[in-house]
XYZ file of C-alpha atoms in Angstrom:
184
model
C 0.010 0.042 0.165
C 1.196 3.671 -0.634
C 1.892 5.792 2.001
C -1.297 8.615 2.581
C -0.218 12.528 4.068
C -1.723 10.719 8.034
C 0.150 7.246 6.360
C 2.945 6.008 8.436
C 3.061 2.073 7.124
C 5.737 2.338 4.024
C 4.163 -0.613 2.280
C 4.180 -0.835 -0.911
C 2.311 -3.549 -2.859
C 5.474 -5.339 -5.447
C 4.261 -6.579 -8.214
C 5.646 -10.231 -9.348
C 7.143 -11.014 -12.442
C 5.592 -14.209 -14.260
C 7.846 -14.375 -16.583
C 10.736 -13.624 -14.587
C 9.060 -16.052 -12.077
C 8.392 -19.297 -14.956
C 12.055 -19.141 -15.832
C 13.415 -19.820 -13.353
C 11.123 -22.249 -12.530
C 11.875 -24.431 -15.343
C 16.218 -23.469 -14.919
C 16.111 -24.857 -11.837
C 13.463 -27.813 -12.265
C 10.592 -26.332 -10.939
C 12.951 -25.560 -7.187
C 11.455 -20.890 -8.147
C 8.589 -22.252 -8.085
C 7.937 -21.758 -4.150
C 9.157 -18.812 -3.294
C 7.347 -17.705 -5.833
C 3.974 -19.100 -4.336
C 5.407 -17.572 -1.166
C 5.710 -14.428 -2.768
C 2.365 -14.059 -3.819
C 0.711 -15.406 -0.584
C 2.187 -12.814 1.229
C 1.878 -9.603 -0.803
C -1.557 -11.197 -1.228
C -1.686 -11.369 3.476
C 0.391 -7.309 3.365
C -2.504 -5.563 0.373
C -4.980 -7.153 2.652
C -4.441 -6.325 6.243
C -3.208 -3.057 5.027
C -7.131 -2.643 3.997
C -8.419 -1.513 7.514
C -5.885 1.758 7.613
C -7.175 2.704 3.785
C -10.510 2.773 5.106
C -9.892 4.532 7.592
C -8.475 7.004 5.033
C -11.332 6.355 3.111
C -14.081 7.218 6.003
C -12.260 9.698 7.027
C -12.435 11.221 4.228
C -16.778 10.899 4.356
C -16.960 12.633 8.331
C -15.167 15.084 6.700
C -18.080 15.994 3.879
C -20.115 15.543 6.386
C -21.318 12.159 4.282
C -21.477 8.295 6.831
C -19.197 5.491 6.035
C -20.043 2.375 4.850
C -19.725 -0.683 7.534
C -16.287 -1.523 6.994
C -14.648 -4.911 4.903
C -15.411 -7.687 6.081
C -11.232 -9.091 6.127
C -9.694 -11.959 3.966
C -8.297 -14.254 6.472
C -4.729 -14.602 6.512
C -3.373 -17.589 4.806
C 0.330 -19.387 5.908
C 2.532 -18.269 3.137
C 5.358 -21.195 4.081
C 3.398 -23.822 4.537
C 0.672 -22.462 1.103
C 4.627 -22.859 -0.189
C 5.735 -25.560 0.512
C 2.922 -27.767 -0.111
C 2.440 -27.336 -3.472
C 5.214 -29.555 -2.952
C 2.574 -31.863 -3.208
C 1.679 -30.752 -6.939
C -2.244 -30.469 -6.314
C -2.530 -28.148 -3.075
C -0.849 -25.281 -6.202
C -4.217 -25.725 -8.576
C -6.001 -25.216 -4.084
C -3.937 -22.148 -4.239
C -4.320 -20.473 -7.437
C -8.090 -20.983 -7.124
C -7.763 -19.564 -3.545
C -5.538 -16.931 -4.128
C -8.451 -15.808 -7.868
C -11.593 -16.001 -4.694
C -10.041 -14.200 -2.458
C -9.387 -11.686 -5.023
C -12.183 -11.226 -6.269
C -14.426 -11.104 -3.049
C -11.937 -8.558 -2.343
C -12.155 -6.556 -5.558
C -16.295 -6.702 -4.209
C -15.640 -5.227 -1.072
C -13.402 -2.601 -2.379
C -15.562 -1.030 -5.140
C -18.838 -1.032 -2.536
C -17.053 0.739 -0.308
C -15.038 3.367 -2.953
C -18.251 3.699 -4.462
C -19.538 5.545 -1.977
C -16.288 8.137 -1.942
C -14.960 8.852 -4.511
C -16.872 10.848 -7.337
C -15.743 9.077 -10.201
C -15.172 5.743 -10.062
C -11.178 5.256 -10.705
C -11.398 1.143 -9.790
C -12.768 -1.360 -11.214
C -13.452 -5.123 -9.574
C -11.576 -7.646 -12.565
C -14.077 -10.627 -12.871
C -11.966 -14.311 -12.597
C -13.460 -17.094 -14.859
C -12.980 -20.076 -12.278
C -14.738 -22.151 -13.954
C -12.826 -21.441 -17.474
C -8.952 -22.134 -15.678
C -10.022 -24.480 -13.727
C -12.214 -26.128 -16.551
C -8.366 -25.723 -19.369
C -7.227 -26.608 -16.275
C -8.023 -30.279 -16.515
C -8.942 -31.173 -20.089
C -4.712 -29.859 -19.962
C -4.534 -32.170 -16.804
C -2.523 -29.510 -15.036
C -0.934 -28.060 -17.572
C -3.411 -25.022 -18.483
C -3.241 -24.163 -14.794
C 0.460 -22.904 -16.083
C -1.829 -19.430 -17.581
C -4.276 -20.008 -14.503
C -0.728 -19.401 -12.196
C 0.225 -16.085 -15.122
C -3.439 -14.491 -15.347
C -3.187 -15.065 -11.253
C -0.563 -12.966 -10.909
C -1.650 -9.976 -12.981
C -4.683 -9.930 -11.577
C -3.035 -8.889 -8.359
C -0.308 -6.579 -10.932
C -3.542 -5.309 -11.267
C -4.844 -4.714 -8.472
C -1.855 -3.402 -7.267
C -2.106 -0.844 -9.901
C -5.375 0.109 -9.258
C -5.132 0.127 -5.718
C -2.663 2.846 -5.934
C -4.486 5.139 -8.469
C -7.092 4.684 -6.278
C -5.005 5.556 -3.335
C -3.803 8.716 -5.461
C -7.434 10.414 -6.070
C -7.982 9.926 -2.189
C -5.052 11.582 -1.213
C -5.274 14.265 -3.318
C -9.107 14.979 -1.922
C -7.722 14.269 1.027
C -5.526 17.602 -0.100
C -8.057 19.739 -1.849
C -10.057 18.941 1.277
C -7.297 20.149 3.727
C -6.467 23.157 1.584
C -10.428 23.953 1.717
C -10.525 24.110 5.112
C -8.079 26.397 5.269
């Protein structure tokens, strides 16, 4: 999460470069998938944990505009990144992890979109659609090979979400700054 003027949090969402990790996995006979999955899950956890602080900024903005903030977003349950990354050695858990990452992101984006709709005058965040059924069927039809494409799409969905979230934060910071300057 990018820092805001009143925010002491220094976490910035990090992109995961699928091509680098996939090439590393090919060269290391799959070993590079372990840190890749760890980084995906850990990045997801940090992003979702920092959401509460972001919501506070939105709520403050709405209160300053004499509007009632919506109820807080239901937090997404953190996942044990080390355990999840280690579990991919059994192969089947990798499919479950990819599925859960997609499902968690879709749920998070849906809730976040509703919350942001109350604060931002124009829609700067659009929830992404995740065709889970298509990815699952593709993976089954290709006897697991489709999971590589599914993982690629998952990484790209998270990267796009982090990029959109940064734009939303910038817009919110701009609105807060305008509000602050108008009050002076």
